[in-house]
XYZ file of C-alpha atoms in Angstrom:
470
model
C 30.646 99.758 -133.148
C 26.637 100.425 -133.442
C 24.403 99.828 -137.074
C 23.428 103.341 -136.580
C 27.426 104.292 -136.037
C 27.945 102.133 -139.713
C 25.529 103.739 -141.407
C 26.961 107.122 -140.425
C 29.985 106.079 -141.059
C 28.465 104.946 -144.813
C 27.531 108.155 -145.439
C 31.013 110.424 -143.672
C 32.988 107.646 -146.261
C 30.677 108.524 -148.903
C 29.643 105.198 -149.934
C 27.914 103.905 -152.651
C 28.381 100.290 -152.440
C 27.879 97.640 -149.222
C 30.262 94.008 -150.268
C 28.336 91.229 -148.031
C 31.167 88.691 -147.065
C 31.116 85.466 -145.244
C 32.753 82.357 -144.856
C 32.127 79.010 -147.289
C 32.894 75.344 -145.520
C 36.575 74.861 -146.972
C 37.864 78.378 -146.286
C 37.252 81.001 -149.045
C 35.495 84.686 -148.768
C 32.402 85.008 -150.670
C 30.754 87.689 -151.291
C 27.665 89.891 -152.705
C 27.118 93.716 -152.971
C 23.504 95.579 -152.918
C 23.534 99.494 -152.980
C 24.034 101.381 -149.856
C 20.777 102.117 -150.338
C 19.523 98.882 -149.043
C 21.005 98.655 -146.173
C 19.398 99.963 -142.376
C 19.713 99.771 -139.016
C 17.007 97.030 -139.472
C 19.698 95.231 -141.672
C 21.485 94.204 -139.221
C 18.947 91.897 -137.889
C 16.704 91.184 -140.620
C 19.594 90.213 -143.037
C 19.644 89.621 -146.677
C 18.873 86.506 -148.769
C 20.896 84.244 -151.227
C 21.362 80.717 -152.094
C 23.238 78.710 -149.740
C 22.629 75.016 -152.141
C 25.195 77.145 -154.355
C 28.138 77.056 -151.282
C 30.284 74.043 -150.914
C 29.577 71.804 -148.162
C 25.902 73.772 -147.044
C 22.720 73.603 -148.301
C 20.606 71.042 -150.545
C 18.501 72.646 -153.498
C 15.890 71.780 -151.896
C 16.805 73.743 -148.727
C 18.680 76.223 -150.827
C 17.455 79.974 -148.799
C 19.547 80.973 -146.053
C 20.443 84.566 -144.618
C 23.097 86.842 -144.524
C 23.216 88.973 -141.326
C 25.725 91.924 -141.245
C 27.896 92.334 -138.293
C 28.067 96.154 -137.116
C 31.407 95.814 -135.402
C 33.266 94.424 -139.019
C 32.558 96.808 -140.885
C 35.613 98.487 -142.813
C 35.930 99.872 -146.097
C 37.060 97.806 -148.908
C 40.843 99.406 -149.788
C 40.462 98.308 -153.759
C 37.128 99.055 -155.324
C 36.632 101.335 -157.624
C 33.336 102.966 -155.822
C 33.496 103.465 -151.884
C 32.324 99.962 -150.707
C 31.283 99.189 -147.032
C 32.246 95.670 -145.986
C 30.775 94.111 -143.745
C 31.087 90.253 -142.269
C 28.173 88.756 -141.874
C 26.876 85.853 -140.105
C 24.801 82.862 -141.949
C 21.284 82.242 -140.120
C 18.465 79.718 -141.215
C 15.499 81.543 -142.695
C 13.044 80.119 -140.835
C 13.609 79.014 -137.553
C 16.076 82.089 -137.469
C 18.973 79.849 -135.659
C 22.405 80.295 -136.635
C 23.214 77.652 -138.885
C 25.688 74.702 -137.789
C 27.949 74.958 -140.599
C 28.764 78.364 -140.920
C 32.731 78.703 -140.160
C 32.345 82.115 -138.327
C 29.397 80.540 -135.847
C 32.040 77.939 -134.271
C 34.457 80.065 -133.975
C 31.742 82.259 -131.975
C 30.479 78.766 -129.793
C 33.884 78.091 -129.539
C 34.820 81.744 -127.446
C 31.706 81.193 -125.051
C 32.431 78.159 -124.694
C 36.010 78.774 -123.516
C 33.760 81.112 -120.538
C 31.785 78.797 -119.546
C 33.979 76.117 -118.572
C 35.520 78.878 -116.671
C 39.485 78.307 -117.302
C 39.204 81.699 -119.379
C 37.948 84.149 -120.880
C 39.840 85.116 -123.809
C 41.974 83.088 -126.506
C 44.243 85.446 -127.876
C 45.744 83.606 -131.615
C 48.428 84.513 -133.805
C 49.550 82.782 -136.955
C 52.612 83.817 -138.933
C 51.072 82.577 -142.064
C 53.740 82.435 -145.088
C 53.015 82.566 -148.593
C 54.639 82.983 -151.845
C 54.767 85.818 -154.322
C 54.774 84.458 -158.464
C 55.256 86.364 -161.695
C 52.947 83.850 -163.213
C 51.375 80.383 -162.542
C 50.081 78.012 -165.203
C 48.204 74.389 -164.356
C 45.420 72.229 -165.519
C 44.110 68.409 -165.512
C 42.084 66.596 -168.441
C 41.208 62.964 -169.004
C 44.546 62.455 -170.346
C 46.873 65.104 -169.056
C 47.572 67.094 -166.051
C 50.365 70.054 -165.628
C 51.579 73.028 -163.825
C 54.562 75.774 -164.224
C 55.653 78.100 -162.035
C 57.194 81.525 -162.451
C 59.390 84.072 -160.262
C 61.767 86.660 -161.035
C 63.133 85.350 -158.248
C 63.042 81.830 -158.995
C 66.884 80.488 -158.395
C 66.090 78.698 -161.524
C 66.348 81.780 -163.928
C 69.766 82.327 -163.233
C 70.648 81.573 -166.898
C 67.322 82.827 -168.031
C 67.737 85.556 -170.613
C 66.510 88.200 -169.220
C 68.035 91.368 -171.370
C 69.879 91.215 -169.027
C 69.521 88.672 -166.496
C 71.045 90.704 -162.857
C 71.483 87.293 -161.172
C 70.278 87.555 -157.128
C 67.910 85.031 -157.035
C 68.031 83.309 -153.488
C 68.798 79.874 -153.920
C 66.769 76.822 -152.906
C 66.613 77.555 -148.539
C 68.787 80.459 -148.816
C 65.945 82.901 -149.007
C 66.081 83.886 -144.714
C 66.687 88.039 -144.657
C 68.822 88.408 -147.522
C 68.378 92.322 -148.373
C 67.837 93.951 -151.733
C 68.607 93.253 -154.297
C 68.355 89.623 -153.962
C 65.268 90.037 -151.592
C 63.000 92.113 -154.476
C 59.674 91.698 -152.980
C 60.690 94.758 -149.894
C 58.691 97.553 -151.096
C 55.761 95.171 -152.688
C 55.140 93.843 -148.704
C 55.042 97.219 -146.994
C 52.398 98.002 -149.335
C 50.641 94.912 -148.194
C 51.581 95.871 -144.439
C 50.857 99.549 -144.905
C 47.005 98.522 -146.861
C 46.512 95.510 -143.653
C 47.349 98.594 -141.020
C 45.024 101.357 -143.012
C 42.559 98.482 -142.298
C 43.031 98.978 -138.494
C 44.834 95.209 -138.280
C 48.355 95.338 -136.181
C 51.540 94.371 -137.946
C 54.623 93.073 -135.993
C 57.030 92.245 -138.679
C 57.604 91.011 -142.509
C 60.176 90.119 -144.258
C 61.680 87.820 -146.883
C 61.312 83.760 -146.148
C 63.324 80.395 -146.137
C 62.689 79.375 -149.962
C 63.784 80.946 -153.227
C 61.228 82.415 -155.668
C 59.158 84.939 -153.555
C 58.045 83.129 -150.366
C 57.353 84.983 -147.610
C 56.029 85.610 -144.247
C 54.082 88.903 -142.361
C 52.773 88.700 -138.475
C 50.065 89.660 -137.626
C 49.981 90.788 -134.084
C 47.604 88.499 -131.472
C 44.034 88.838 -131.337
C 40.814 87.215 -129.034
C 40.230 84.278 -132.223
C 37.077 85.647 -133.314
C 39.078 89.008 -134.437
C 41.711 87.066 -135.816
C 39.964 84.797 -137.486
C 38.039 87.621 -139.024
C 42.196 89.104 -139.754
C 42.846 86.079 -140.937
C 40.350 86.700 -144.076
C 41.053 90.068 -144.457
C 44.985 88.818 -144.797
C 44.714 86.526 -147.310
C 42.721 89.254 -149.247
C 44.504 92.137 -149.234
C 47.856 89.999 -150.464
C 46.187 88.890 -152.821
C 44.427 92.020 -154.452
C 47.802 94.236 -153.657
C 50.201 91.359 -155.679
C 47.630 91.140 -158.572
C 47.711 94.766 -158.749
C 51.691 94.553 -159.816
C 51.641 91.577 -161.703
C 52.274 88.816 -159.305
C 49.817 86.492 -157.807
C 50.534 85.095 -154.172
C 48.924 81.859 -153.207
C 48.695 80.404 -149.448
C 49.519 77.074 -151.205
C 51.604 74.841 -148.562
C 53.942 73.116 -151.196
C 53.957 74.308 -154.133
C 57.698 74.372 -154.855
C 59.730 70.644 -155.136
C 62.967 70.040 -152.780
C 61.969 74.102 -151.538
C 60.429 74.740 -147.990
C 56.597 74.568 -147.904
C 54.300 76.886 -146.486
C 53.120 76.798 -142.611
C 51.217 78.948 -140.476
C 52.738 77.999 -136.900
C 49.809 79.456 -134.516
C 50.683 81.089 -131.099
C 47.857 80.649 -128.157
C 47.454 81.247 -125.102
C 44.377 81.991 -123.050
C 43.923 85.150 -120.151
C 41.353 85.113 -117.610
C 40.420 88.675 -116.176
C 43.590 90.189 -117.288
C 46.012 87.695 -116.367
C 47.502 85.345 -118.694
C 47.348 81.678 -118.430
C 50.221 80.004 -119.425
C 52.908 82.021 -117.411
C 54.103 79.967 -114.193
C 57.225 77.968 -112.925
C 57.788 75.390 -114.725
C 59.437 73.883 -117.522
C 60.290 77.338 -119.757
C 58.210 79.478 -117.409
C 54.957 78.115 -118.668
C 51.807 77.311 -116.489
C 50.785 73.723 -115.374
C 47.865 74.503 -117.292
C 50.275 75.240 -120.421
C 51.764 72.310 -119.951
C 48.010 69.972 -119.933
C 46.965 72.210 -122.977
C 50.239 70.749 -124.574
C 49.288 67.118 -123.747
C 45.705 67.967 -125.091
C 47.432 69.784 -128.855
C 49.435 66.974 -129.119
C 47.009 63.764 -127.921
C 44.523 65.115 -130.512
C 46.755 66.625 -133.064
C 46.039 63.509 -135.934
C 42.107 65.125 -135.776
C 43.501 68.266 -135.515
C 44.997 68.152 -138.662
C 41.993 67.472 -140.601
C 41.197 70.967 -140.347
C 44.699 72.706 -139.334
C 46.062 70.923 -142.805
C 43.332 70.627 -144.609
C 44.491 69.556 -148.444
C 46.344 66.851 -150.036
C 49.403 69.408 -150.666
C 49.601 69.944 -146.815
C 50.825 66.854 -146.688
C 53.838 67.622 -149.201
C 54.921 69.738 -146.491
C 54.649 67.766 -143.824
C 57.080 64.962 -144.717
C 58.998 63.376 -141.966
C 62.853 64.000 -142.251
C 62.477 67.628 -143.990
C 61.652 70.231 -142.566
C 58.177 70.208 -141.125
C 57.485 69.641 -137.318
C 55.687 66.184 -138.173
C 57.140 64.491 -134.493
C 54.297 65.247 -132.182
C 57.021 66.641 -129.012
C 57.509 69.850 -127.302
C 60.840 71.593 -126.547
C 61.431 75.310 -125.615
C 63.800 76.482 -128.677
C 63.555 73.352 -130.670
C 61.843 73.854 -134.120
C 61.818 70.644 -135.143
C 58.715 69.739 -132.650
C 55.683 70.305 -133.191
C 55.043 71.812 -129.892
C 57.093 74.952 -128.884
C 57.768 77.781 -126.268
C 58.715 80.710 -127.490
C 61.562 82.359 -125.722
C 62.176 86.241 -126.909
C 61.060 87.278 -123.662
C 60.715 86.659 -120.051
C 57.661 88.297 -119.533
C 54.697 86.282 -118.346
C 52.311 88.221 -120.588
C 54.227 86.741 -123.931
C 53.753 83.049 -122.535
C 52.079 81.385 -124.800
C 52.492 78.008 -126.807
C 52.839 77.373 -130.370
C 51.343 75.116 -132.844
C 53.902 74.712 -135.441
C 52.117 71.588 -138.193
C 49.112 73.782 -139.628
C 49.976 75.741 -142.537
C 47.572 78.647 -143.628
C 45.525 76.625 -146.826
C 42.720 76.204 -143.722
C 39.899 77.812 -142.694
C 40.701 80.293 -139.530
C 37.525 79.459 -137.755
C 37.463 76.338 -137.935
C 41.724 75.165 -137.223
C 41.719 78.015 -134.329
C 38.115 76.650 -133.025
C 39.723 73.040 -133.012
C 43.192 73.831 -131.292
C 41.310 75.563 -128.680
C 39.118 72.615 -128.329
C 42.250 70.282 -127.378
C 43.748 72.992 -125.687
C 40.781 72.769 -123.158
C 40.378 69.617 -123.503
C 44.278 68.924 -122.124
C 43.662 71.589 -119.885
C 40.087 69.979 -118.170
C 41.395 66.211 -118.238
C 45.263 67.651 -116.206
C 46.401 65.724 -120.040
C 50.574 65.262 -119.249
C 52.405 65.859 -122.239
C 55.491 63.930 -121.129
C 58.695 65.314 -121.094
C 60.031 68.007 -122.751
C 62.251 66.935 -126.306
C 65.548 69.589 -126.388
C 67.467 67.316 -128.642
C 66.990 67.839 -132.657
C 64.754 65.180 -133.818
C 66.644 64.583 -137.094
C 69.758 63.645 -134.887
C 68.382 60.658 -132.984
C 68.868 57.094 -133.417
C 66.444 55.263 -134.897
C 65.071 53.175 -131.782
C 65.108 56.969 -129.357
C 63.020 58.012 -133.289
C 60.319 55.141 -133.109
C 59.476 56.420 -129.555
C 57.702 59.589 -130.759
C 54.778 60.139 -132.522
C 54.053 61.652 -135.711
C 51.369 63.625 -136.969
C 49.221 62.292 -140.186
C 51.774 61.021 -143.379
C 47.871 62.452 -145.469
C 44.905 64.391 -145.463
C 43.444 60.369 -145.604
C 45.235 59.475 -142.587
C 44.197 63.110 -140.794
C 40.434 62.437 -141.562
C 40.720 59.026 -140.452
C 41.697 60.295 -137.160
C 38.973 62.632 -136.925
C 36.362 60.184 -136.966
C 38.165 58.011 -134.659
C 38.632 61.144 -132.071
C 36.023 64.005 -132.351
C 34.461 64.015 -129.195
C 36.484 66.248 -127.878
C 34.965 68.880 -130.563
C 31.464 68.129 -129.609
C 31.786 69.847 -125.989
C 29.392 72.919 -125.522
C 27.980 72.256 -129.511
C 30.542 73.649 -130.911
C 31.104 71.668 -133.644
C 27.933 69.743 -134.391
C 28.427 66.296 -135.329
C 26.445 67.150 -138.459
C 29.160 69.642 -139.549
C 31.830 66.884 -138.738
C 29.807 64.541 -141.501
C 29.821 66.921 -143.650
C 33.165 68.199 -143.607
C 34.410 64.367 -144.013
C 31.764 63.595 -146.610
C 33.227 66.951 -148.460
C 37.247 66.223 -147.763
C 36.409 62.614 -149.205
C 34.548 62.974 -152.125
C 35.969 67.027 -153.341
C 39.761 66.574 -152.938
C 40.910 62.835 -151.635
C 38.881 60.043 -153.668
C 39.581 63.062 -157.052
C 43.408 62.771 -156.303
C 43.933 59.263 -155.269
C 42.141 58.644 -159.087
C 44.383 60.271 -160.765
C 47.854 59.244 -162.361
C 50.565 62.013 -160.856
C 52.571 63.103 -163.705
C 55.497 61.831 -161.875
C 54.520 58.276 -162.055
C 54.949 58.550 -166.251
C 58.770 59.043 -165.541
C 58.443 56.170 -163.257
C 57.087 54.031 -164.789
C 55.991 54.272 -168.324
C 58.351 51.711 -169.467
C 57.674 49.260 -167.027
């Protein structure tokens, strides 16, 4: 779509406002709106000014002026605003040099796509994330100097089987038994369908929707795979749509990886494939029908997994899900059908076009632009350096004897450990100037100062249960 076509679209749809959106460093959409009269063809080059010092992890106050420059191809009509509003996703530029901003996550994703082409390995990286989420009815939380608490509620919560609901009709999924029950046990079929139809109205292709394993409204909606940058954009629309549809019906959606104790966490299994000139690079005659390049790609992911987790599992809460011996794939191994491996080769289809690798460790708290880019950089490094992933592990990892399990490396056990791994293993990310050292350093600084240390310094409520009477 050209800028002229965007303006024509705005006119045809009766647009009154233009919403300019961009991604902050940690991974949340930010926006401001201008009257449609302010949008001209030149706006797609000149951009609009804003204060970059007020965005997390960005500019210092003495160099705060930045530009958002809308990208015409991203134009969509917002499905929630009362007044007809055109949404444009923007790139971030320095107003003095007119150079793209190195800490703009979307710019990182654009660079990784260009870098893939420059290597000659392939011309397109397809990404297919399976972003799980929870639908709750009520969430309360607070934290102060002398108190901290959270409280979750859901009409589906198994803890509410004895609640007075006038009447309580039961049908609440038990812990770890929420996978695929029909209504009335599944109470959110219609809500998820509305989410799907809203996404489709925005041109986002959906493959399936269903209840997930946990009690209390855990769910999954699967988007059809797309090129990396397009999927990163779609992931932001995905989160936006799900949250707003839920709020419209008096519910709240969270992509927090582990909100409920002793039930499944929320993951984002991420499918990756590389194509060249219309041909799938990962189909072949090796293990599980994949190519040698795919095996090398797996080797790259397994080698760099600990550092990748700083981007793919970027919250302290992520590691409440990534605990050895439980449901999450923390063991750095690969297999064709074994879901306890960190990397899996899906076997649903024999078609060469369906051959891909599935990285199962990530979760949806991530910044998709940066997480997908980091994964692709690990894949490229594996292929370029012919990194051998070793033999597949088709046994149930959780049933292995201790001596065998000890030989399998594990994902980080904390965000602190993941950040330390990133410090020690970041060279593969710097190739092609995809991730700059400045961006990596700021990511580390932000995570340590704003998340890791504040959590470390606070007493945990359960510590009072364990230790108060010492």
